[in-house]
Amino acid sequence: MRVCVIGLGYIGLPTATLLAAAGHEVIGVDTNPIAVQALNNGCPHIKEPGLTELVKEVVSNGRLVAQSTVTHADVFIVAVPTPITDNKTADLSYVRKASASLVPCLQRDSLFIIESTIPPGCTEDVCIPILEESELKAGRDFHVAHCPERVIPGRILHELVNNDRIVGGVNDESALKAKQFYSTFVKGSICTTGLKEAELTKLAENAYRDVNIAFANELAAICEKLDIDVWEVVKMANRHPRVNVLNPGPGVGGHCIAVDPWFLVETCPEETRLISAAREVNDSRPDRIAAWVEAEIAECGVENPVVACLGLTYKADVDDLRGSPSMSVVSQLLSKGFKVRVCDPYANGNSPYKCIPVEEAVADADALVLLVDHKEYLELDVEALKDTMRNAIIIDTKGAWESPSTESLKILGLQPTSDGAMATTFN
Ligand code: SAJ
C-alpha cells in the first residue's frame, strides 16, 4: 500500500519506518525541513534504539521518502503533536492543519487514521468536518479511524510492533480496515471499538498513571512532614499483594502524562476533581524540591552555596528535555541565587546548560541533588563523592541511592530516632 505519514516525530517517524520495513511504499511528511532532509540522508533527527539502522535500510531501498507536502495515498496517518495551551486546553492547530493538508489527496476508499492524542470527540467534531470538505462522506466514501499510540520512549520500535493496539472506527467497516492495515506490522492484539472509546482509552491510560504518581508524591510530602522514609513505606506497602505504589520524584514530565489529563479536565471540568488535583500535586513537585534544597542549605548556614544537580531530562536514560521537572528545579535554584552546576550524560547536545562531569560538578560543592536516576548515576560511589564536597548535603529525589550513613544524616541536620532507626527526609 501507499502510505502517507504526516508528522515525523517520536511516533510518526518510527511508524513510517516500520511500515516501510513491512513492505509498504511510505511517504513521510513534515513541515520541518531539517527533519525531511535528515531522513532523506538516512539519518533520523530523533534518537531511539534501532531506529538509525532501520531508517538507513528503508531509505536506501527507496521504501521511505520524506517531503514537505502531502501526496496521494491509500492510507493517511496523522501523528502530529497536540500540546496544551497556556490555559490548559488542547491545542488542535496541528491536527486541523494536517487534516486540511490531505483534503486534496483524499480519494474514495482512502483510510484516514489519526494517532495523535486528542480529546474525546475530536475525530468526529474536528477532523471529519475538515475531511468532508473533499465532498466525500466519512464512513461511506472513505474510512476513518483513531488508533492512539501507547509506546514508551527508549522502546518505541519494540512496543510499536508488540503492544496491543486499540482501533476506534467511525463505523465497523472503518475499524476493520484499520485493523487489517495495522496487522501488516503489529504482532500484538488489535482491538476494535468506537472512535470516542478509543480516544478516551488513551487519555484514561495516561490519567491513571498521573493520578498514581501523584499519590506517591503526596505520600512523599506526608513523609517529609512526619520525618519518615517514604522509600521504606513504599517498599513495605508494595509487599501487599494488591498494592503497587509508584515512585515519588521531582515531578512528572514529558509530553504525555503531564499533558493528556488536561484534555479530560477540559472536556468534563465538573467530573475531574481527582484528575485535576493529581495534576496540581505533580506540577508542584519541582517547587517543593527546590524549597527543600534551600531549607537544607539554610539549616547548614552555607553562604553563596554551590549546588551540583545530577540529571536534566524528564526521566531516566532518555535525552528528552520536554516538560522536564529537573529543568524546573535547576531554574528555580538559579533564581534563588545559588551557583548551580549541572550534569547529564544524555542531555549534553540539547541542554541549555553546559553539562560537566559529575566529579567536577561535585568537587567543593555544598549540595548534591539527584534529579534523574540515569543508570550511570545508580553506580556512583556517593560516599567517595561526599568526601570531595565542601558541605555534604545530599538530596536523592529518586530514592536511587542507599540511605545515607549516620554521619551524612547529621550533616543534613537529622538525628537517628530513639530506637536507632534513621529519621530521614530522603525522598
Ligand atoms: N514518574 C514518576 N514516578 C513513577 C513513574 C514515572 O515520577 O513511578 C515520572 C517520570 O520520571 C516522568 C513522568 O513520570 O517524568 C512520565 O514518565 P512515564 O514513564 O510514566 O511516561 P512517558 O511519558 O515516558 O511515556 C508514557 C507511557 N505511559 C505509561 O507508562 C502508562 C507510554 O506507554 C505512553 O504511550 C506515553 O506516555 C504516551 O505517549 O502517552
PDB file of N, CA and C in Angstrom, residues 19 98 102 223 246 269 277 295 310 360 375 387 411 418:
ATOM      1  N   LEU A  19       6.522   0.675   8.820  1.00  0.00           N
ATOM      2  CA  LEU A  19       5.622   0.398   7.685  1.00  0.00           C
ATOM      3  C   LEU A  19       6.437   0.130   6.419  1.00  0.00           C
ATOM      4  N   ALA A  98      -3.014  19.426   9.588  1.00  0.00           N
ATOM      5  CA  ALA A  98      -2.678  18.138   8.954  1.00  0.00           C
ATOM      6  C   ALA A  98      -3.905  17.590   8.224  1.00  0.00           C
ATOM      7  N   LEU A 102      -4.473  17.158   3.720  1.00  0.00           N
ATOM      8  CA  LEU A 102      -4.666  15.955   2.899  1.00  0.00           C
ATOM      9  C   LEU A 102      -5.996  15.947   2.156  1.00  0.00           C
ATOM     10  N   CYS A 223       5.418  12.057  54.281  1.00  0.00           N
ATOM     11  CA  CYS A 223       6.628  11.523  54.940  1.00  0.00           C
ATOM     12  C   CYS A 223       7.600  12.646  55.288  1.00  0.00           C
ATOM     13  N   LEU A 246       3.522   3.719  43.151  1.00  0.00           N
ATOM     14  CA  LEU A 246       4.608   4.109  42.225  1.00  0.00           C
ATOM     15  C   LEU A 246       5.647   4.934  42.985  1.00  0.00           C
ATOM     16  N   PRO A 269     -15.054  19.354  33.114  1.00  0.00           N
ATOM     17  CA  PRO A 269     -14.483  20.031  34.286  1.00  0.00           C
ATOM     18  C   PRO A 269     -15.103  19.623  35.611  1.00  0.00           C
ATOM     19  N   ALA A 277      -6.659  17.479  40.584  1.00  0.00           N
ATOM     20  CA  ALA A 277      -5.830  17.589  41.803  1.00  0.00           C
ATOM     21  C   ALA A 277      -4.490  16.877  41.591  1.00  0.00           C
ATOM     22  N   ALA A 295      16.069  24.884  52.060  1.00  0.00           N
ATOM     23  CA  ALA A 295      15.957  24.732  53.521  1.00  0.00           C
ATOM     24  C   ALA A 295      17.172  24.001  54.083  1.00  0.00           C
ATOM     25  N   LEU A 310      22.274  16.467  39.428  1.00  0.00           N
ATOM     26  CA  LEU A 310      22.506  15.328  38.547  1.00  0.00           C
ATOM     27  C   LEU A 310      21.216  14.974  37.807  1.00  0.00           C
ATOM     28  N   GLU A 360      33.587  16.765  38.605  1.00  0.00           N
ATOM     29  CA  GLU A 360      33.879  18.202  38.508  1.00  0.00           C
ATOM     30  C   GLU A 360      32.754  19.025  39.169  1.00  0.00           C
ATOM     31  N   LYS A 375      21.024   5.420  34.565  1.00  0.00           N
ATOM     32  CA  LYS A 375      21.735   4.219  35.042  1.00  0.00           C
ATOM     33  C   LYS A 375      23.166   4.541  35.474  1.00  0.00           C
ATOM     34  N   ASP A 387      33.196  13.000  50.054  1.00  0.00           N
ATOM     35  CA  ASP A 387      34.482  13.421  50.627  1.00  0.00           C
ATOM     36  C   ASP A 387      35.104  14.591  49.863  1.00  0.00           C
ATOM     37  N   ILE A 411      25.032  15.637  59.075  1.00  0.00           N
ATOM     38  CA  ILE A 411      25.359  16.821  58.281  1.00  0.00           C
ATOM     39  C   ILE A 411      24.063  17.452  57.749  1.00  0.00           C
ATOM     40  N   SER A 418      15.037   7.328  68.509  1.00  0.00           N
ATOM     41  CA  SER A 418      15.445   6.699  69.763  1.00  0.00           C
ATOM     42  C   SER A 418      15.731   5.205  69.598  1.00  0.00           C
TER      43      SER A 418
END
